[in-house]
Short mmCIF file of N, CA and C in Angstrom, two decimals:
data_model
loop_
_atom_site.label_atom_id
_atom_site.label_comp_id
_atom_site.label_asym_id
_atom_site.label_seq_id
_atom_site.Cartn_x
_atom_site.Cartn_y
_atom_site.Cartn_z
N MET A 249 92.41 108.10 103.56
CA MET A 249 92.63 108.63 102.21
C MET A 249 93.56 109.84 102.32
N PRO A 250 94.64 109.85 101.57
CA PRO A 250 95.56 110.99 101.60
C PRO A 250 94.92 112.24 101.00
N SER A 251 95.40 113.38 101.44
CA SER A 251 94.92 114.64 100.87
C SER A 251 95.52 114.82 99.48
N SER A 252 94.99 115.80 98.72
CA SER A 252 95.52 116.07 97.38
C SER A 252 97.00 116.41 97.42
N SER A 253 97.41 117.21 98.40
CA SER A 253 98.82 117.58 98.45
C SER A 253 99.69 116.36 98.73
N GLU A 254 99.21 115.42 99.57
CA GLU A 254 99.97 114.20 99.81
C GLU A 254 100.02 113.34 98.56
N LEU A 255 98.90 113.26 97.83
CA LEU A 255 98.87 112.47 96.60
C LEU A 255 99.86 113.02 95.59
N PHE A 256 99.94 114.34 95.48
CA PHE A 256 100.82 114.92 94.48
C PHE A 256 102.29 114.71 94.83
N THR A 257 102.61 114.42 96.08
CA THR A 257 104.00 114.11 96.42
C THR A 257 104.35 112.70 95.97
N LEU A 258 103.35 111.84 95.67
CA LEU A 258 103.59 110.48 95.21
C LEU A 258 103.64 110.37 93.70
N ARG A 259 103.33 111.41 93.01
CA ARG A 259 103.13 111.38 91.56
C ARG A 259 104.41 111.10 90.78
N GLY A 260 104.18 110.61 89.58
CA GLY A 260 105.23 110.60 88.57
C GLY A 260 106.29 109.52 88.65
N THR A 261 106.28 108.64 89.67
CA THR A 261 107.32 107.62 89.71
C THR A 261 106.71 106.26 90.04
N THR A 262 107.45 105.22 89.72
CA THR A 262 107.05 103.86 90.05
C THR A 262 108.13 103.23 90.91
N MET A 263 107.87 102.04 91.39
CA MET A 263 108.86 101.33 92.20
C MET A 263 110.14 101.06 91.41
N THR A 264 110.04 100.96 90.10
CA THR A 264 111.22 100.72 89.29
C THR A 264 111.92 102.03 88.93
N SER A 265 111.45 103.11 89.46
CA SER A 265 111.97 104.45 89.24
C SER A 265 111.82 104.93 87.80
N ARG A 266 111.07 104.19 86.98
CA ARG A 266 110.73 104.66 85.64
C ARG A 266 109.62 105.69 85.80
N PRO A 267 109.74 106.83 85.13
CA PRO A 267 108.64 107.80 85.22
C PRO A 267 107.35 107.19 84.68
N LEU A 268 106.26 107.47 85.35
CA LEU A 268 104.97 107.02 84.86
C LEU A 268 104.66 107.74 83.57
N ARG A 269 104.13 107.01 82.61
CA ARG A 269 103.89 107.54 81.28
C ARG A 269 102.39 107.66 81.03
N VAL A 270 101.97 108.88 80.71
CA VAL A 270 100.57 109.19 80.44
C VAL A 270 100.45 109.62 78.98
N LEU A 271 99.44 109.10 78.30
CA LEU A 271 99.14 109.49 76.93
C LEU A 271 97.92 110.40 76.96
N VAL A 272 98.07 111.62 76.43
CA VAL A 272 96.99 112.59 76.37
C VAL A 272 96.56 112.73 74.91
N ALA A 273 95.27 112.45 74.66
CA ALA A 273 94.70 112.57 73.32
C ALA A 273 93.64 113.65 73.34
N GLU A 274 93.88 114.72 72.62
CA GLU A 274 92.97 115.88 72.61
C GLU A 274 93.19 116.63 71.31
N ASP A 275 92.11 116.85 70.56
CA ASP A 275 92.26 117.52 69.26
C ASP A 275 92.35 119.03 69.38
N ASP A 276 91.95 119.60 70.49
CA ASP A 276 92.09 121.03 70.70
C ASP A 276 93.50 121.31 71.22
N ALA A 277 94.30 122.02 70.42
CA ALA A 277 95.72 122.23 70.75
C ALA A 277 95.92 122.94 72.08
N GLU A 278 95.10 123.95 72.39
CA GLU A 278 95.26 124.68 73.65
C GLU A 278 94.94 123.80 74.84
N MET A 279 93.88 123.03 74.76
CA MET A 279 93.51 122.14 75.86
C MET A 279 94.57 121.06 76.05
N ARG A 280 95.05 120.51 74.93
CA ARG A 280 96.10 119.49 75.01
C ARG A 280 97.35 120.05 75.68
N ALA A 281 97.75 121.25 75.29
CA ALA A 281 98.93 121.88 75.88
C ALA A 281 98.75 122.11 77.38
N LEU A 282 97.57 122.53 77.79
CA LEU A 282 97.28 122.76 79.21
C LEU A 282 97.41 121.45 80.00
N LEU A 283 96.82 120.38 79.49
CA LEU A 283 96.86 119.09 80.17
C LEU A 283 98.29 118.54 80.22
N VAL A 284 98.98 118.63 79.10
CA VAL A 284 100.36 118.12 79.03
C VAL A 284 101.25 118.88 80.01
N GLU A 285 101.13 120.20 80.04
CA GLU A 285 101.95 121.02 80.95
C GLU A 285 101.68 120.65 82.41
N ALA A 286 100.41 120.50 82.76
CA ALA A 286 100.05 120.17 84.15
C ALA A 286 100.62 118.81 84.54
N LEU A 287 100.48 117.82 83.68
CA LEU A 287 100.95 116.47 84.01
C LEU A 287 102.47 116.39 84.01
N ARG A 288 103.12 117.07 83.08
CA ARG A 288 104.59 117.11 83.10
C ARG A 288 105.09 117.81 84.35
N GLY A 289 104.39 118.85 84.76
CA GLY A 289 104.75 119.54 85.99
C GLY A 289 104.64 118.65 87.22
N ASP A 290 103.80 117.63 87.13
CA ASP A 290 103.65 116.66 88.22
C ASP A 290 104.67 115.53 88.13
N GLY A 291 105.55 115.58 87.13
CA GLY A 291 106.61 114.59 87.03
C GLY A 291 106.31 113.42 86.11
N PHE A 292 105.17 113.45 85.42
CA PHE A 292 104.85 112.37 84.50
C PHE A 292 105.54 112.58 83.16
N GLU A 293 105.87 111.49 82.50
CA GLU A 293 106.30 111.56 81.12
C GLU A 293 105.01 111.55 80.31
N VAL A 294 104.84 112.50 79.41
CA VAL A 294 103.56 112.63 78.69
C VAL A 294 103.78 112.50 77.19
N LEU A 295 103.01 111.61 76.59
CA LEU A 295 102.95 111.47 75.15
C LEU A 295 101.69 112.18 74.68
N GLU A 296 101.69 112.67 73.45
CA GLU A 296 100.55 113.42 72.94
C GLU A 296 100.02 112.81 71.65
N ALA A 297 98.69 112.85 71.52
CA ALA A 297 98.02 112.48 70.28
C ALA A 297 97.07 113.61 69.91
N ARG A 298 97.11 114.03 68.65
CA ARG A 298 96.32 115.17 68.19
C ARG A 298 94.92 114.80 67.72
N HIS A 299 94.67 113.51 67.51
CA HIS A 299 93.35 113.06 67.07
C HIS A 299 93.26 111.55 67.32
N GLY A 300 92.07 111.01 67.10
CA GLY A 300 91.83 109.60 67.41
C GLY A 300 92.68 108.63 66.60
N SER A 301 92.93 108.94 65.34
CA SER A 301 93.75 108.05 64.52
C SER A 301 95.19 107.99 65.02
N GLU A 302 95.73 109.15 65.40
CA GLU A 302 97.09 109.18 65.96
C GLU A 302 97.12 108.43 67.29
N LEU A 303 96.08 108.58 68.08
CA LEU A 303 95.98 107.86 69.34
C LEU A 303 96.04 106.35 69.09
N MET A 304 95.26 105.85 68.14
CA MET A 304 95.25 104.42 67.86
C MET A 304 96.61 103.94 67.36
N GLN A 305 97.31 104.75 66.57
CA GLN A 305 98.64 104.37 66.10
C GLN A 305 99.61 104.24 67.28
N LEU A 306 99.55 105.20 68.21
CA LEU A 306 100.44 105.15 69.38
C LEU A 306 100.13 103.94 70.24
N LEU A 307 98.85 103.64 70.43
CA LEU A 307 98.47 102.48 71.24
C LEU A 307 98.87 101.18 70.55
N ALA A 308 98.62 101.07 69.26
CA ALA A 308 98.94 99.84 68.53
C ALA A 308 100.44 99.55 68.58
N ALA A 309 101.25 100.60 68.55
CA ALA A 309 102.70 100.42 68.59
C ALA A 309 103.17 99.89 69.94
N ARG A 310 102.35 100.06 70.98
CA ARG A 310 102.74 99.63 72.32
C ARG A 310 102.02 98.37 72.79
N LEU A 311 101.11 97.85 72.01
CA LEU A 311 100.31 96.69 72.41
C LEU A 311 101.06 95.40 72.09
N ASP A 312 101.24 94.56 73.10
CA ASP A 312 101.91 93.29 72.84
C ASP A 312 100.88 92.21 72.51
N GLU A 313 101.35 91.02 72.21
CA GLU A 313 100.46 89.94 71.77
C GLU A 313 99.48 89.53 72.86
N GLY A 314 99.82 89.76 74.11
CA GLY A 314 98.93 89.40 75.22
C GLY A 314 97.93 90.48 75.59
N GLY A 315 97.91 91.57 74.84
CA GLY A 315 96.98 92.65 75.12
C GLY A 315 97.47 93.65 76.15
N GLU A 316 98.74 93.55 76.53
CA GLU A 316 99.29 94.51 77.49
C GLU A 316 99.92 95.69 76.75
N LEU A 317 99.76 96.86 77.31
CA LEU A 317 100.37 98.05 76.74
C LEU A 317 101.72 98.28 77.39
N ARG A 318 102.77 98.22 76.60
CA ARG A 318 104.13 98.40 77.10
C ARG A 318 104.41 99.89 77.31
N MET A 319 105.03 100.15 78.45
CA MET A 319 105.55 101.48 78.75
C MET A 319 104.48 102.58 78.66
N LEU A 320 103.26 102.24 79.04
CA LEU A 320 102.17 103.22 79.07
C LEU A 320 101.33 102.90 80.29
N ASP A 321 101.11 103.91 81.13
CA ASP A 321 100.45 103.67 82.42
C ASP A 321 99.02 104.19 82.50
N LEU A 322 98.67 105.19 81.68
CA LEU A 322 97.34 105.79 81.78
C LEU A 322 97.04 106.55 80.50
N LEU A 323 95.76 106.58 80.14
CA LEU A 323 95.30 107.33 78.97
C LEU A 323 94.29 108.37 79.42
N VAL A 324 94.50 109.61 78.98
CA VAL A 324 93.52 110.69 79.13
C VAL A 324 93.10 111.05 77.72
N SER A 325 91.80 110.91 77.42
CA SER A 325 91.36 111.14 76.05
C SER A 325 90.08 111.95 75.98
N ASP A 326 90.05 112.84 75.01
CA ASP A 326 88.82 113.53 74.65
C ASP A 326 87.89 112.48 74.05
N VAL A 327 86.59 112.72 74.14
CA VAL A 327 85.64 111.79 73.55
C VAL A 327 85.48 112.08 72.06
N ARG A 328 85.20 113.31 71.70
CA ARG A 328 84.96 113.65 70.29
C ARG A 328 86.24 114.16 69.64
N MET A 329 86.78 113.31 68.75
CA MET A 329 87.99 113.66 68.01
C MET A 329 87.84 113.13 66.59
N PRO A 330 88.54 113.74 65.64
CA PRO A 330 88.56 113.17 64.29
C PRO A 330 89.16 111.77 64.30
N GLY A 331 88.65 110.92 63.45
CA GLY A 331 89.15 109.55 63.38
C GLY A 331 88.40 108.67 64.35
N TRP A 332 89.05 108.30 65.42
CA TRP A 332 88.45 107.48 66.46
C TRP A 332 88.01 108.36 67.62
N SER A 333 86.84 108.08 68.18
CA SER A 333 86.41 108.81 69.38
C SER A 333 87.05 108.16 70.60
N GLY A 334 87.08 108.87 71.69
CA GLY A 334 87.60 108.31 72.93
C GLY A 334 86.84 107.07 73.35
N LEU A 335 85.53 107.03 73.14
CA LEU A 335 84.75 105.84 73.46
C LEU A 335 85.10 104.67 72.55
N ASP A 336 85.31 104.94 71.26
CA ASP A 336 85.73 103.89 70.33
C ASP A 336 87.05 103.27 70.79
N VAL A 337 87.98 104.11 71.18
CA VAL A 337 89.29 103.65 71.63
C VAL A 337 89.14 102.83 72.91
N LEU A 338 88.35 103.32 73.85
CA LEU A 338 88.14 102.61 75.11
C LEU A 338 87.53 101.24 74.85
N GLN A 339 86.54 101.17 73.99
CA GLN A 339 85.91 99.90 73.65
C GLN A 339 86.92 98.96 72.98
N ALA A 340 87.73 99.48 72.07
CA ALA A 340 88.74 98.66 71.40
C ALA A 340 89.77 98.12 72.41
N LEU A 341 90.17 98.94 73.36
CA LEU A 341 91.12 98.49 74.38
C LEU A 341 90.53 97.34 75.20
N ARG A 342 89.26 97.46 75.55
CA ARG A 342 88.61 96.42 76.34
C ARG A 342 88.43 95.14 75.54
N GLU A 343 88.21 95.26 74.23
CA GLU A 343 88.04 94.07 73.39
C GLU A 343 89.31 93.24 73.30
N VAL A 344 90.47 93.89 73.40
CA VAL A 344 91.73 93.15 73.39
C VAL A 344 92.24 92.91 74.81
N HIS A 345 91.39 93.21 75.79
CA HIS A 345 91.68 92.99 77.21
C HIS A 345 92.87 93.79 77.71
N ALA A 346 93.11 94.93 77.11
CA ALA A 346 94.18 95.81 77.59
C ALA A 346 93.73 96.46 78.89
N ARG A 347 94.57 96.31 79.90
CA ARG A 347 94.24 96.86 81.22
C ARG A 347 95.04 98.12 81.45
N ILE A 348 94.44 99.22 81.09
CA ILE A 348 95.06 100.52 81.33
C ILE A 348 93.95 101.45 81.82
N PRO A 349 94.23 102.22 82.86
CA PRO A 349 93.22 103.18 83.31
C PRO A 349 92.98 104.23 82.23
N VAL A 350 91.71 104.57 82.02
CA VAL A 350 91.34 105.57 81.02
C VAL A 350 90.47 106.62 81.68
N ILE A 351 90.85 107.88 81.48
CA ILE A 351 90.06 109.03 81.91
C ILE A 351 89.58 109.73 80.64
N LEU A 352 88.28 109.94 80.55
CA LEU A 352 87.70 110.61 79.39
C LEU A 352 87.30 112.03 79.75
N ILE A 353 87.39 112.92 78.75
CA ILE A 353 86.94 114.30 78.90
C ILE A 353 86.06 114.64 77.69
N THR A 354 85.06 115.47 77.94
CA THR A 354 84.16 115.83 76.84
C THR A 354 83.51 117.18 77.08
N ALA A 355 83.18 117.82 75.98
CA ALA A 355 82.40 119.06 76.03
C ALA A 355 80.92 118.76 75.79
N PHE A 356 80.59 117.50 75.53
CA PHE A 356 79.24 117.13 75.15
C PHE A 356 78.68 116.02 76.03
N GLY A 357 78.96 116.09 77.32
CA GLY A 357 78.54 115.03 78.23
C GLY A 357 77.05 115.08 78.54
N ASP A 358 76.45 113.91 78.58
CA ASP A 358 75.08 113.75 79.05
C ASP A 358 75.03 112.42 79.79
N ALA A 359 73.89 112.12 80.40
CA ALA A 359 73.77 110.91 81.21
C ALA A 359 74.07 109.64 80.41
N GLU A 360 73.61 109.59 79.17
CA GLU A 360 73.83 108.41 78.33
C GLU A 360 75.32 108.21 78.04
N LEU A 361 76.01 109.29 77.70
CA LEU A 361 77.44 109.21 77.42
C LEU A 361 78.22 108.78 78.65
N HIS A 362 77.87 109.33 79.80
CA HIS A 362 78.55 108.94 81.05
C HIS A 362 78.30 107.47 81.35
N ALA A 363 77.08 107.00 81.11
CA ALA A 363 76.75 105.59 81.35
C ALA A 363 77.56 104.68 80.43
N ARG A 364 77.69 105.05 79.15
CA ARG A 364 78.48 104.25 78.21
C ARG A 364 79.95 104.23 78.62
N ALA A 365 80.46 105.37 79.06
CA ALA A 365 81.85 105.44 79.49
C ALA A 365 82.09 104.49 80.68
N ARG A 366 81.17 104.48 81.64
CA ARG A 366 81.29 103.56 82.78
C ARG A 366 81.20 102.11 82.32
N GLU A 367 80.26 101.84 81.41
CA GLU A 367 80.07 100.48 80.89
C GLU A 367 81.34 99.97 80.22
N TYR A 368 82.04 100.84 79.49
CA TYR A 368 83.27 100.45 78.79
C TYR A 368 84.49 100.45 79.71
N GLY A 369 84.32 100.93 80.94
CA GLY A 369 85.41 100.83 81.91
C GLY A 369 86.22 102.09 82.16
N ALA A 370 85.72 103.25 81.78
CA ALA A 370 86.45 104.49 82.09
C ALA A 370 86.52 104.68 83.60
N CYS A 371 87.66 105.14 84.09
CA CYS A 371 87.81 105.43 85.52
C CYS A 371 86.95 106.61 85.92
N VAL A 372 87.04 107.65 85.11
CA VAL A 372 86.38 108.92 85.39
C VAL A 372 86.06 109.56 84.05
N MET A 373 85.00 110.37 84.05
CA MET A 373 84.71 111.19 82.86
C MET A 373 84.45 112.61 83.34
N PHE A 374 85.18 113.54 82.76
CA PHE A 374 85.03 114.96 83.11
C PHE A 374 84.31 115.69 81.98
N ASP A 375 83.39 116.56 82.37
CA ASP A 375 82.74 117.45 81.41
C ASP A 375 83.52 118.76 81.39
N LYS A 376 83.80 119.25 80.18
CA LYS A 376 84.47 120.54 80.02
C LYS A 376 83.46 121.64 80.29
N PRO A 377 83.87 122.72 80.89
CA PRO A 377 85.19 122.95 81.50
C PRO A 377 85.29 122.22 82.83
N PHE A 378 86.49 121.83 83.19
CA PHE A 378 86.73 121.16 84.47
C PHE A 378 87.98 121.76 85.09
N ASP A 379 88.15 121.53 86.37
CA ASP A 379 89.30 122.02 87.10
C ASP A 379 90.47 121.07 86.84
N VAL A 380 91.58 121.57 86.36
CA VAL A 380 92.74 120.75 86.04
C VAL A 380 93.24 120.03 87.29
N ASP A 381 93.12 120.64 88.46
CA ASP A 381 93.53 119.97 89.69
C ASP A 381 92.68 118.73 89.95
N ASP A 382 91.39 118.76 89.57
CA ASP A 382 90.55 117.57 89.71
C ASP A 382 91.05 116.46 88.79
N LEU A 383 91.47 116.82 87.59
CA LEU A 383 92.03 115.83 86.68
C LEU A 383 93.34 115.27 87.24
N ARG A 384 94.19 116.13 87.76
CA ARG A 384 95.45 115.69 88.34
C ARG A 384 95.21 114.70 89.47
N THR A 385 94.24 114.98 90.32
CA THR A 385 93.89 114.07 91.41
C THR A 385 93.36 112.74 90.86
N ALA A 386 92.51 112.80 89.82
CA ALA A 386 91.99 111.58 89.22
C ALA A 386 93.10 110.74 88.61
N VAL A 387 94.09 111.37 88.01
CA VAL A 387 95.24 110.65 87.45
C VAL A 387 95.98 109.91 88.55
N VAL A 388 96.29 110.59 89.62
CA VAL A 388 97.01 109.97 90.74
C VAL A 388 96.18 108.82 91.32
N ASN A 389 94.87 109.04 91.52
CA ASN A 389 94.01 108.00 92.07
C ASN A 389 93.95 106.79 91.15
N ALA A 390 93.84 107.01 89.85
CA ALA A 390 93.78 105.90 88.89
C ALA A 390 95.08 105.10 88.88
N LEU A 391 96.19 105.78 89.04
CA LEU A 391 97.49 105.09 89.00
C LEU A 391 97.81 104.40 90.32
N SER A 392 97.22 104.85 91.40
CA SER A 392 97.52 104.24 92.70
C SER A 392 96.49 103.19 93.07
N GLY A 393 95.41 103.08 92.26
CA GLY A 393 94.33 102.13 92.58
C GLY A 393 94.53 100.87 91.92
#
């Protein structure tokens, strides 16, 4: 297993040299800005959604008839947001068989919520506050796995 520093040297690119595209959905503007800055600093192209409804609009615009998400490689989403929750979105993605890694973050994590996130297929779920470097590592691991 590579170290974190080795993983971060692999970040942000694909074999086709297209930058990896991450969608960050977070209703707290400061937290969203922190996550976006960290991921852009790692070389990712980052799209932003301010709430669950905006997240669903962005996903729907990229979903093809076969359930594949075009030009989107990973989703990082807060769980509790206005409109759609991160869990609602994750469940909807799985219902249309969209295969995209999803990392969830929440300020209200408990054992039941973590179990539901795993059941719906989340790669990782972080409880706030969390170390941004841990999220960065989880992003790289999800994209390389």
